[in-house]
């Protein structure tokens, strides 16, 4: 059953209801206005709009009624005849003339020239033409005659040899100018490339200097911004040293950002030169096409879609560069935060590169995807169906790759929260080692046996960072009860002071070792504990050296290590004397 027509559609004759079918839609270039359809007549010379022809609407192109000519067919015939006239105009001595004849009581426009004895019938002015333009047939025919005659005059002028040679010379001059300008742009890009390489080398040197400063001066990590005169002389000197270190480090960051800004300026200039090159050639080629008569018919297409396409991708490219610059400025202001300890500032300075690359990649992906959607819309490709299909595919992929999404999300959190970074020694679950590689998806550790362990970021829940800003040697030893505890503590303090005062080890220690005292008493002896605060990754070398010195000091001072004890009974069970005293032995 056919659905009823709406009131608006019911006013139109024979209007079909299945407008979604391509057979019921007007072809490209045809405009439907109720009972009439119109199609343009364009100049074959430069595709300029001349006038429109009109025919009764044909709703179903698959079932054209008899004695009906679709308007697009009528327009194609007229345009083809105009092209025949143009191809013969160059050889004609005189300008072709447009005349009006009467056929079946209808005006017919025809063109005659000195090449043929019979005029070329161009177009018949019909009643739909008259009705659509609201003019009588003879008046509309005279109007079309004037338009076509002016076009014939233009045909003759532009197809003359003098005009063609003049236009070709002008096009050649434009081409030579484009080549010269391209050479200048290439030379400027070469200069910018050389300067960029120099700045990149300087930038890498500054990165290495910052990394070296972190290793050399991280023992001064506690921040002291205000140096008070009430401090003791030694602490005041150390405070001034820390303040100077912070000042030098921030100056290094400022210099690094200055070099980075110069790099960005050079990259922007190269980007601008690239787009100037593209725009220059586009305008030059479009100008040549609109100048040479044989190419003028494509000038409309050159100035339409390609220009919009260039505008879209120029805007996308500009937004990408602006977003990258804003990210760099935001991360730089984060790096030079004066409220953070210098060690924390150094870590931020070294890990912002990973964060910035991740943010830049995300924004670039979103902007490029937007540009692709706009480009498809520019070519009349239905982006809504593509986006809907992409959403379905994305949903299916998301269900199948939930672990990957978790990896990426957790990787971003690890970077933002600075849970650990490349170069840290961490313990993740039952795995431990040096962080050798870290990205948004996986973390790779190198353990003490040289094995490379890959851990997906989604499985990382608890992390023990052994080298965040500073490390510690937790030294504990059990000594026998026969030793004087005061003497034991004195020997340990002496060993700690000797190690801290030695120049070769002082740079690895953040502060003097802290002899805590006796932590535990049990049947094996007295447990004595010492804490040694070191630079990151130095706790193992410092711990080994400290243990060696403690062993030597205990031997020199005859301090005995604690030993486990147990009770033995030598009597047999038959002669067991319940009042006998058990023997206490040591292994």
Coordinates of C-alpha atoms in Angstrom, one line a residue:
X1 CA 0.0 0.0 0.0
X2 CA 1.4 3.4 -1.0
X3 CA 1.7 5.8 1.9
X4 CA -0.3 9.1 1.6
X5 CA 1.5 12.1 0.3
X6 CA 2.2 15.1 2.5
X7 CA 0.2 18.3 1.7
X8 CA 3.3 19.9 0.2
X9 CA 4.1 17.0 -2.0
X10 CA 0.5 16.5 -3.1
X11 CA 0.7 19.8 -4.9
X12 CA 3.3 18.5 -7.4
X13 CA 2.2 16.4 -10.4
X14 CA 3.2 12.7 -10.5
X15 CA 5.6 13.1 -7.6
X16 CA 7.0 9.7 -6.6
X17 CA 7.3 8.6 -3.0
X18 CA 10.6 6.6 -3.3
X19 CA 13.0 9.6 -3.4
X20 CA 15.8 7.6 -1.8
X21 CA 16.1 5.6 -5.1
X22 CA 18.9 7.1 -7.3
X23 CA 16.5 6.7 -10.3
X24 CA 14.1 9.2 -8.7
X25 CA 16.8 11.8 -7.8
X26 CA 18.0 14.4 -10.3
X27 CA 21.5 13.8 -11.8
X28 CA 24.5 16.0 -10.9
X29 CA 24.1 19.5 -12.4
X30 CA 20.3 19.3 -12.7
X31 CA 18.2 21.4 -10.4
X32 CA 14.6 20.3 -9.7
X33 CA 12.0 23.0 -9.1
X34 CA 8.7 21.2 -8.8
X35 CA 7.3 20.5 -12.3
X36 CA 10.4 21.8 -14.0
X37 CA 14.1 20.8 -14.1
X38 CA 16.9 23.1 -15.3
X39 CA 20.5 22.4 -16.5
X40 CA 23.2 25.0 -17.2
X41 CA 24.7 25.8 -20.6
X42 CA 28.3 26.6 -20.2
X43 CA 31.0 28.0 -22.4
X44 CA 33.3 25.3 -23.8
X45 CA 36.1 27.8 -23.6
X46 CA 36.3 28.4 -19.8
X47 CA 33.2 26.7 -18.5
X48 CA 31.5 30.0 -17.8
X49 CA 27.7 29.9 -17.1
X50 CA 25.7 31.3 -20.0
X51 CA 22.1 30.4 -19.5
X52 CA 19.8 27.6 -18.4
X53 CA 17.6 25.3 -20.4
X54 CA 14.3 23.9 -18.9
X55 CA 12.3 20.7 -19.3
X56 CA 9.4 19.1 -17.6
X57 CA 10.4 17.1 -14.5
X58 CA 11.1 13.4 -15.1
X59 CA 10.8 11.7 -11.7
X60 CA 11.9 8.3 -12.9
X61 CA 15.0 8.2 -15.1
X62 CA 14.5 4.5 -15.7
X63 CA 11.1 5.0 -17.3
X64 CA 11.3 8.2 -19.4
X65 CA 7.9 8.9 -21.1
X66 CA 7.7 9.1 -24.8
X67 CA 8.3 12.5 -26.5
X68 CA 10.1 13.6 -23.3
X69 CA 13.8 14.6 -23.4
X70 CA 15.6 14.8 -20.0
X71 CA 17.0 18.2 -19.4
X72 CA 20.5 16.9 -18.9
X73 CA 20.5 15.3 -22.3
X74 CA 19.3 18.5 -23.8
X75 CA 22.0 20.5 -22.1
X76 CA 24.7 17.9 -23.2
X77 CA 23.6 18.3 -26.8
X78 CA 23.8 22.1 -26.7
X79 CA 27.2 22.0 -25.0
X80 CA 28.5 19.5 -27.5
X81 CA 27.4 21.8 -30.4
X82 CA 29.1 24.8 -28.8
X83 CA 32.3 22.8 -28.6
X84 CA 32.0 22.0 -32.4
X85 CA 31.7 25.8 -33.0
X86 CA 34.7 26.5 -30.9
X87 CA 36.9 24.0 -32.6
X88 CA 36.1 25.6 -36.0
X89 CA 36.3 29.2 -34.8
X90 CA 40.1 29.2 -35.0
X91 CA 40.1 28.5 -38.8
X92 CA 37.2 30.8 -39.6
X93 CA 38.0 34.1 -41.2
X94 CA 35.0 35.8 -39.8
X95 CA 33.2 35.7 -36.5
X96 CA 30.4 33.1 -36.4
X97 CA 26.9 34.7 -36.4
X98 CA 24.0 33.6 -34.3
X99 CA 20.6 33.9 -36.0
X100 CA 17.0 33.0 -35.0
X101 CA 14.9 30.8 -37.2
X102 CA 11.3 29.5 -36.7
X103 CA 10.6 25.8 -36.6
X104 CA 7.1 24.5 -35.7
X105 CA 6.2 28.0 -34.3
X106 CA 9.2 27.9 -32.0
X107 CA 12.4 30.1 -32.1
X108 CA 15.5 28.1 -33.0
X109 CA 19.0 29.6 -32.4
X110 CA 21.5 28.6 -35.0
X111 CA 25.1 29.5 -35.8
X112 CA 26.6 29.9 -39.2
X113 CA 30.2 30.6 -40.3
X114 CA 32.3 30.6 -43.4
X115 CA 33.4 27.0 -43.0
X116 CA 30.0 25.5 -43.8
X117 CA 27.0 26.4 -46.0
X118 CA 24.5 25.0 -43.6
X119 CA 24.1 26.6 -40.1
X120 CA 24.4 24.5 -37.0
X121 CA 21.2 24.3 -35.1
X122 CA 22.1 25.0 -31.5
X123 CA 19.0 25.2 -29.2
X124 CA 15.2 25.5 -29.5
X125 CA 13.5 27.9 -27.2
X126 CA 10.6 25.9 -25.7
X127 CA 7.5 26.8 -23.7
X128 CA 9.0 25.4 -20.5
X129 CA 12.0 27.8 -21.1
X130 CA 9.6 30.7 -21.6
X131 CA 7.5 29.7 -18.6
X132 CA 10.5 29.3 -16.2
X133 CA 12.1 32.6 -17.3
X134 CA 8.7 34.4 -17.3
X135 CA 9.4 35.8 -20.8
X136 CA 7.8 35.4 -24.2
X137 CA 9.5 33.0 -26.6
X138 CA 10.8 35.7 -29.0
X139 CA 12.1 37.9 -26.2
X140 CA 13.9 35.0 -24.5
X141 CA 15.3 33.9 -27.9
X142 CA 16.7 37.4 -28.5
X143 CA 18.3 37.4 -25.0
X144 CA 20.0 34.0 -25.7
X145 CA 21.0 35.2 -29.1
X146 CA 22.9 38.2 -27.6
X147 CA 24.6 36.0 -25.1
X148 CA 25.7 33.5 -27.7
X149 CA 26.8 36.2 -30.1
X150 CA 29.0 37.8 -27.5
X151 CA 30.4 34.4 -26.8
X152 CA 31.2 33.9 -30.5
X153 CA 33.1 37.2 -30.5
X154 CA 35.1 36.0 -27.5
X155 CA 35.7 32.6 -29.2
X156 CA 37.1 34.4 -32.2
X157 CA 39.3 36.7 -30.2
X158 CA 40.8 34.0 -27.9
X159 CA 41.4 31.5 -30.7
X160 CA 43.4 33.9 -32.8
X161 CA 47.1 33.1 -33.2
X162 CA 48.3 36.4 -31.8
X163 CA 46.3 36.0 -28.6
X164 CA 47.3 32.4 -28.2
X165 CA 51.0 33.2 -28.7
X166 CA 50.7 36.2 -26.3
X167 CA 49.0 34.0 -23.7
X168 CA 51.6 31.2 -24.1
X169 CA 54.4 33.8 -23.6
X170 CA 52.7 35.0 -20.4
X171 CA 52.3 31.4 -19.2
X172 CA 56.0 30.7 -19.9
X173 CA 57.0 33.8 -17.9
X174 CA 54.9 32.6 -15.0
X175 CA 56.5 29.2 -15.2
X176 CA 60.0 30.7 -15.2
X177 CA 59.1 32.9 -12.3
X178 CA 57.8 29.9 -10.4
X179 CA 61.0 28.0 -11.0
X180 CA 63.1 30.9 -9.8
X181 CA 61.0 31.4 -6.7
X182 CA 61.2 27.7 -6.0
X183 CA 65.0 27.9 -6.2
X184 CA 65.0 30.7 -3.7
X185 CA 62.7 28.8 -1.3
X186 CA 64.9 25.6 -1.7
X187 CA 68.0 27.7 -0.8
X188 CA 66.3 29.2 2.3
X189 CA 65.2 25.7 3.4
X190 CA 68.8 24.5 3.1
X191 CA 70.0 27.3 5.3
X192 CA 67.3 26.6 7.9
X193 CA 68.2 22.9 7.8
X194 CA 71.9 23.6 8.6
X195 CA 70.9 25.9 11.4
X196 CA 68.5 23.4 12.7
X197 CA 71.2 20.7 12.9
X198 CA 73.4 23.0 14.8
X199 CA 70.6 23.9 17.3
X200 CA 69.7 20.2 17.7
X201 CA 73.3 19.4 18.5
X202 CA 73.3 22.2 21.1
X203 CA 70.0 21.0 22.5
X204 CA 71.3 17.4 22.9
X205 CA 74.4 18.8 24.7
X206 CA 72.2 20.7 27.1
X207 CA 70.1 17.5 27.7
X208 CA 73.3 15.6 28.5
X209 CA 74.5 18.4 30.8
X210 CA 71.2 18.3 32.7
X211 CA 71.4 14.5 33.1
X212 CA 75.0 14.8 34.3
X213 CA 74.0 17.5 36.8
X214 CA 71.4 15.1 38.2
X215 CA 73.9 12.4 38.8
X216 CA 76.6 14.7 40.2
X217 CA 74.5 16.9 42.4
X218 CA 71.5 14.8 43.4
X219 CA 72.9 14.5 46.9
X220 CA 71.9 18.2 47.3
X221 CA 68.3 17.3 46.4
X222 CA 66.6 18.9 49.5
X223 CA 65.5 22.4 48.6
X224 CA 66.8 25.3 50.6
X225 CA 65.6 28.6 49.0
X226 CA 66.2 31.0 51.9
X227 CA 69.6 31.0 53.4
X228 CA 69.3 32.1 57.0
X229 CA 72.2 33.7 59.0
X230 CA 71.1 31.7 62.0
X231 CA 72.4 28.5 60.5
X232 CA 75.7 27.1 61.6
X233 CA 78.6 27.9 59.4
X234 CA 78.8 24.4 57.8
X235 CA 75.0 24.2 57.1
X236 CA 75.0 27.8 55.8
X237 CA 77.7 27.0 53.3
X238 CA 75.8 23.8 52.2
X239 CA 72.6 25.9 51.9
X240 CA 74.4 28.4 49.7
X241 CA 75.8 25.6 47.5
X242 CA 72.3 24.1 47.1
X243 CA 70.9 27.5 46.2
X244 CA 73.6 28.1 43.6
X245 CA 73.0 24.6 42.2
X246 CA 69.3 25.3 41.8
X247 CA 70.1 28.6 40.1
X248 CA 72.5 26.9 37.7
X249 CA 70.0 24.2 37.0
X250 CA 67.2 26.6 36.3
X251 CA 69.5 28.6 34.1
X252 CA 70.3 25.4 32.1
X253 CA 66.6 24.8 31.7
X254 CA 66.1 28.4 30.5
X255 CA 68.9 28.0 28.0
X256 CA 67.5 24.7 26.9
X257 CA 64.1 26.2 26.4
X258 CA 65.6 29.1 24.5
X259 CA 67.3 26.7 22.1
X260 CA 64.1 24.7 21.8
X261 CA 62.2 27.9 21.0
X262 CA 64.8 28.8 18.3
X263 CA 64.3 25.3 16.9
X264 CA 60.6 25.8 16.9
X265 CA 60.9 29.1 15.1
X266 CA 63.2 27.5 12.4
X267 CA 60.7 24.6 12.0
X268 CA 57.9 27.1 11.7
X269 CA 59.8 29.0 9.0
X270 CA 60.4 25.8 7.1
X271 CA 56.7 24.9 7.4
X272 CA 55.8 28.4 6.2
X273 CA 58.2 28.1 3.2
X274 CA 56.7 24.8 2.4
X275 CA 53.1 26.2 2.3
X276 CA 54.3 29.3 0.4
X277 CA 55.8 26.9 -2.2
X278 CA 52.5 24.9 -2.4
X279 CA 50.4 28.1 -2.6
X280 CA 52.7 29.7 -5.1
X281 CA 52.6 26.7 -7.5
X282 CA 48.8 26.4 -7.0
X283 CA 48.2 30.0 -7.9
X284 CA 50.7 29.9 -10.7
X285 CA 49.2 26.8 -12.3
X286 CA 45.6 28.1 -11.8
X287 CA 46.7 31.4 -13.5
X288 CA 48.3 29.5 -16.4
X289 CA 45.2 27.4 -16.9
X290 CA 42.9 30.5 -16.8
X291 CA 45.2 32.2 -19.3
X292 CA 45.8 29.6 -22.1
X293 CA 42.6 29.3 -24.2
X294 CA 42.8 25.5 -24.6
X295 CA 43.0 25.1 -20.8
X296 CA 40.5 27.7 -19.7
X297 CA 37.7 25.2 -19.6
X298 CA 39.2 23.7 -16.4
X299 CA 39.8 27.0 -14.6
X300 CA 36.5 26.7 -12.7
X301 CA 37.5 23.3 -11.2
X302 CA 41.0 24.6 -10.3
X303 CA 39.7 27.5 -8.3
X304 CA 37.0 25.4 -6.5
X305 CA 37.7 22.1 -4.8
X306 CA 41.5 22.3 -4.7
X307 CA 41.4 25.7 -3.0
X308 CA 39.1 24.4 -0.3
X309 CA 41.3 21.3 0.1
X310 CA 44.4 23.4 0.6
X311 CA 42.5 25.6 3.1
X312 CA 41.4 22.6 5.1
X313 CA 44.9 21.1 5.4
X314 CA 46.6 24.4 5.9
X315 CA 44.3 25.0 8.9
X316 CA 44.9 21.5 10.2
X317 CA 48.7 21.8 9.9
X318 CA 48.6 25.3 11.6
X319 CA 46.5 23.9 14.5
X320 CA 49.0 21.0 14.9
X321 CA 51.9 23.4 15.2
X322 CA 50.0 25.7 17.6
X323 CA 49.0 22.8 19.8
X324 CA 52.6 21.5 19.9
X325 CA 53.9 24.9 20.9
X326 CA 51.3 25.2 23.7
X327 CA 52.3 21.8 25.0
X328 CA 56.0 22.7 25.1
X329 CA 55.2 26.0 26.9
X330 CA 53.0 24.2 29.5
X331 CA 55.6 21.5 30.2
X332 CA 58.4 24.1 30.5
X333 CA 56.4 26.1 33.1
X334 CA 56.0 22.7 34.9
X335 CA 59.7 22.0 34.8
X336 CA 60.8 25.4 36.3
X337 CA 58.4 25.2 39.3
X338 CA 60.5 26.8 42.1
X339 CA 58.5 25.0 44.8
X340 CA 59.7 21.6 43.9
X341 CA 63.0 20.1 45.1
X342 CA 65.8 20.2 42.6
X343 CA 65.9 16.4 42.3
X344 CA 62.2 16.4 41.4
X345 CA 62.7 19.2 38.9
X346 CA 65.4 17.2 37.2
X347 CA 63.2 14.1 37.0
X348 CA 60.4 16.2 35.5
X349 CA 62.9 17.7 33.0
X350 CA 64.0 14.3 31.8
X351 CA 60.6 12.7 31.5
X352 CA 58.6 15.6 29.9
X353 CA 59.9 14.5 26.5
X354 CA 57.9 11.2 26.8
X355 CA 54.8 13.0 28.0
X356 CA 55.0 15.7 25.3
X357 CA 55.4 13.1 22.6
X358 CA 52.3 11.2 23.8
X359 CA 50.2 14.4 24.0
X360 CA 51.4 15.7 20.6
X361 CA 50.7 12.3 19.0
X362 CA 47.2 12.2 20.4
X363 CA 46.3 15.8 19.3
X364 CA 47.9 15.2 15.9
X365 CA 45.8 12.0 15.4
X366 CA 42.5 13.8 16.3
X367 CA 43.2 16.8 14.0
X368 CA 44.3 14.6 11.1
X369 CA 41.1 12.5 11.6
X370 CA 39.1 15.7 11.5
X371 CA 40.8 16.8 8.3
X372 CA 40.1 13.5 6.7
X373 CA 36.4 13.8 7.6
X374 CA 36.2 17.3 6.1
X375 CA 38.0 16.2 3.0
X376 CA 35.6 13.4 2.4
X377 CA 32.7 15.8 2.9
X378 CA 34.3 18.1 0.3
X379 CA 34.1 15.4 -2.3
X380 CA 30.5 14.7 -1.3
X381 CA 31.3 11.3 0.2
X382 CA 28.8 10.5 3.0
X383 CA 30.9 10.9 6.1
X384 CA 28.0 10.0 8.4
X385 CA 27.8 6.4 7.2
X386 CA 31.6 6.2 7.3
X387 CA 31.7 7.5 10.9
X388 CA 28.8 5.2 11.9
X389 CA 30.7 2.2 10.4
X390 CA 33.9 3.4 12.0
X391 CA 32.1 3.6 15.4
X392 CA 30.8 0.1 15.0
X393 CA 34.3 -1.2 14.1
X394 CA 35.8 0.8 16.9
X395 CA 33.4 -0.7 19.4
X396 CA 34.2 -4.2 18.2
X397 CA 37.9 -3.5 18.4
X398 CA 37.5 -2.0 21.9
X399 CA 35.9 -5.2 23.1
X400 CA 38.7 -7.2 21.6
X401 CA 41.5 -5.0 22.9
X402 CA 40.4 -4.0 26.4
X403 CA 43.8 -5.0 27.8
X404 CA 45.5 -2.7 25.2
X405 CA 43.3 0.2 26.3
X406 CA 44.1 -0.5 29.9
X407 CA 47.8 -0.6 29.0
X408 CA 47.6 2.8 27.4
X409 CA 45.6 4.4 30.2
X410 CA 47.8 3.0 33.0
X411 CA 50.9 4.0 30.9
X412 CA 49.6 7.6 30.9
X413 CA 49.0 7.5 34.6
X414 CA 52.5 6.1 35.3
X415 CA 54.1 9.0 33.3
X416 CA 51.9 11.7 34.7
X417 CA 52.3 10.6 38.3
X418 CA 56.0 9.8 37.8
X419 CA 55.7 6.4 39.5
X420 CA 59.0 5.5 37.9
X421 CA 61.1 6.4 34.9
X422 CA 63.8 5.0 32.7
X423 CA 66.9 4.5 34.8
X424 CA 65.1 3.7 38.0
X425 CA 65.4 0.3 39.8
X426 CA 61.9 -0.9 40.7
X427 CA 60.2 -4.0 42.0
X428 CA 56.9 -4.8 40.3
X429 CA 55.2 -7.9 41.9
X430 CA 57.8 -10.6 42.0
X431 CA 59.9 -9.0 39.3
X432 CA 62.7 -6.4 39.8
X433 CA 65.3 -4.7 37.8
X434 CA 66.5 -1.6 36.0
X435 CA 63.8 0.2 33.9
X436 CA 65.3 0.0 30.5
X437 CA 62.4 1.1 28.4
X438 CA 59.0 2.7 29.2
X439 CA 56.2 3.6 26.8
X440 CA 52.4 3.8 27.0
X441 CA 51.9 0.1 26.5
X442 CA 54.7 -1.9 28.3
X443 CA 57.5 -1.5 30.8
X444 CA 60.8 -3.4 30.2
X445 CA 63.1 -4.3 33.1
X446 CA 66.7 -5.7 33.0
X447 CA 67.3 -7.9 36.1
X448 CA 70.6 -8.8 37.8
X449 CA 71.0 -11.8 35.5
X450 CA 70.7 -9.7 32.4
X451 CA 67.3 -10.9 31.5
X452 CA 64.9 -8.5 29.8
X453 CA 61.5 -8.6 31.4
X454 CA 58.5 -7.1 29.6
X455 CA 55.5 -6.2 31.8
X456 CA 52.2 -4.9 30.3
X457 CA 51.3 -1.6 32.0
X458 CA 47.8 -2.9 32.8
X459 CA 49.2 -5.5 35.2
X460 CA 51.2 -3.0 37.2
X461 CA 49.3 -2.3 40.4
X462 CA 52.0 -2.0 43.1
X463 CA 55.5 -0.5 42.4
X464 CA 58.5 -0.3 44.7
X465 CA 60.8 2.3 43.4
X466 CA 64.3 1.8 44.9
X467 CA 65.9 4.8 43.3
X468 CA 63.4 7.7 43.5
X469 CA 65.4 10.9 44.3
X470 CA 67.5 9.0 46.8
X471 CA 68.3 5.5 48.0
X472 CA 69.2 3.9 51.4
X473 CA 71.5 1.1 52.6
X474 CA 69.7 -0.7 55.5
X475 CA 72.7 -2.3 57.2
X476 CA 72.0 -4.6 60.2
X477 CA 74.3 -7.0 62.0
X478 CA 74.0 -9.2 65.0
X479 CA 76.9 -9.1 67.5
X480 CA 77.5 -11.5 70.4
X481 CA 76.5 -10.6 74.0
X482 CA 80.2 -10.8 75.1
X483 CA 80.9 -7.6 73.3
X484 CA 80.6 -4.2 74.9
X485 CA 77.5 -2.5 73.1
X486 CA 79.0 0.9 73.7
X487 CA 82.2 -0.1 72.0
X488 CA 80.3 -1.7 69.1
X489 CA 78.3 1.5 68.5
X490 CA 81.4 3.6 68.7
X491 CA 83.2 1.4 66.1
X492 CA 80.3 1.7 63.7
X493 CA 80.1 5.4 64.1
X494 CA 83.8 5.7 63.4
X495 CA 83.5 3.6 60.3
X496 CA 80.6 5.7 59.1
X497 CA 82.4 9.0 59.7
X498 CA 85.5 7.7 57.9
X499 CA 83.4 6.6 54.9
X500 CA 81.5 10.0 54.8
X501 CA 84.7 12.1 55.1
X502 CA 86.5 10.2 52.3
X503 CA 86.4 12.2 49.1
X504 CA 85.8 9.3 46.8
X505 CA 82.7 8.3 48.7
X506 CA 81.4 11.6 49.9
X507 CA 79.9 12.5 46.5
X508 CA 77.8 9.3 46.7
X509 CA 76.3 10.0 50.1
X510 CA 73.6 12.5 50.7
X511 CA 74.3 12.8 54.4
X512 CA 76.4 11.2 57.1
X513 CA 75.4 7.6 57.9
X514 CA 73.0 7.3 60.9
X515 CA 73.9 4.6 63.5
X516 CA 70.5 3.9 65.0
X517 CA 71.6 1.7 67.8
X518 CA 70.5 -1.7 69.1
X519 CA 67.2 -2.7 67.5
X520 CA 66.7 -6.2 68.7
X521 CA 67.8 -8.7 71.4
X522 CA 67.4 -12.4 70.9
X523 CA 69.1 -15.7 71.6
X524 CA 71.7 -15.1 68.8
X525 CA 72.9 -11.7 70.1
X526 CA 72.3 -8.0 69.7
X527 CA 71.0 -6.6 66.4
X528 CA 72.6 -3.2 65.5
X529 CA 71.2 -1.1 62.6
X530 CA 72.8 1.6 60.5
X531 CA 71.0 3.7 57.8
X532 CA 73.1 5.2 54.9
X533 CA 71.3 7.6 52.6
X534 CA 72.9 7.6 49.1
X535 CA 72.3 8.9 45.6
X536 CA 70.0 6.7 43.4
X537 CA 71.7 3.5 42.2
X538 CA 74.6 4.0 44.6
X539 CA 73.2 2.0 47.5
X540 CA 74.7 -1.3 46.3
X541 CA 78.3 0.0 45.9
X542 CA 78.2 2.0 49.1
X543 CA 76.7 -1.0 51.0
X544 CA 79.4 -3.3 49.8
X545 CA 82.2 -0.9 50.8
X546 CA 80.6 -0.3 54.2
X547 CA 80.3 -4.0 54.9
X548 CA 83.9 -4.5 54.0
X549 CA 85.0 -1.8 56.4
X550 CA 82.8 -3.0 59.2
X551 CA 84.3 -6.5 58.8
X552 CA 87.8 -5.1 59.0
X553 CA 87.0 -2.8 62.0
X554 CA 85.3 -5.7 63.9
X555 CA 88.4 -7.8 63.4
X556 CA 90.7 -5.1 64.5
X557 CA 88.7 -4.4 67.7
X558 CA 88.0 -8.1 68.4
X559 CA 84.2 -7.8 68.2
X560 CA 82.5 -11.1 67.8
X561 CA 79.5 -11.8 65.6
X562 CA 76.5 -13.3 67.2
X563 CA 76.0 -17.1 67.1
X564 CA 72.9 -19.2 67.5
X565 CA 72.8 -21.3 70.7
X566 CA 71.0 -24.5 71.7
X567 CA 70.7 -27.0 74.6
X568 CA 72.0 -30.6 74.6
X569 CA 71.6 -33.4 77.1
X570 CA 74.4 -36.0 77.4
X571 CA 72.7 -38.3 80.0
X572 CA 70.6 -41.3 78.9
X573 CA 66.9 -41.4 79.5
X574 CA 67.2 -44.2 82.1
X575 CA 69.6 -42.3 84.3
X576 CA 68.1 -39.0 83.7
X577 CA 68.5 -36.7 86.7
X578 CA 65.7 -34.2 86.6
X579 CA 67.8 -31.7 88.7
X580 CA 70.7 -31.9 86.2
X581 CA 71.8 -28.6 84.7
X582 CA 71.7 -28.7 80.8
X583 CA 74.8 -27.8 78.8
X584 CA 74.6 -24.8 76.7
X585 CA 76.6 -25.0 73.4
X586 CA 77.3 -22.9 70.5
X587 CA 77.8 -24.3 67.0

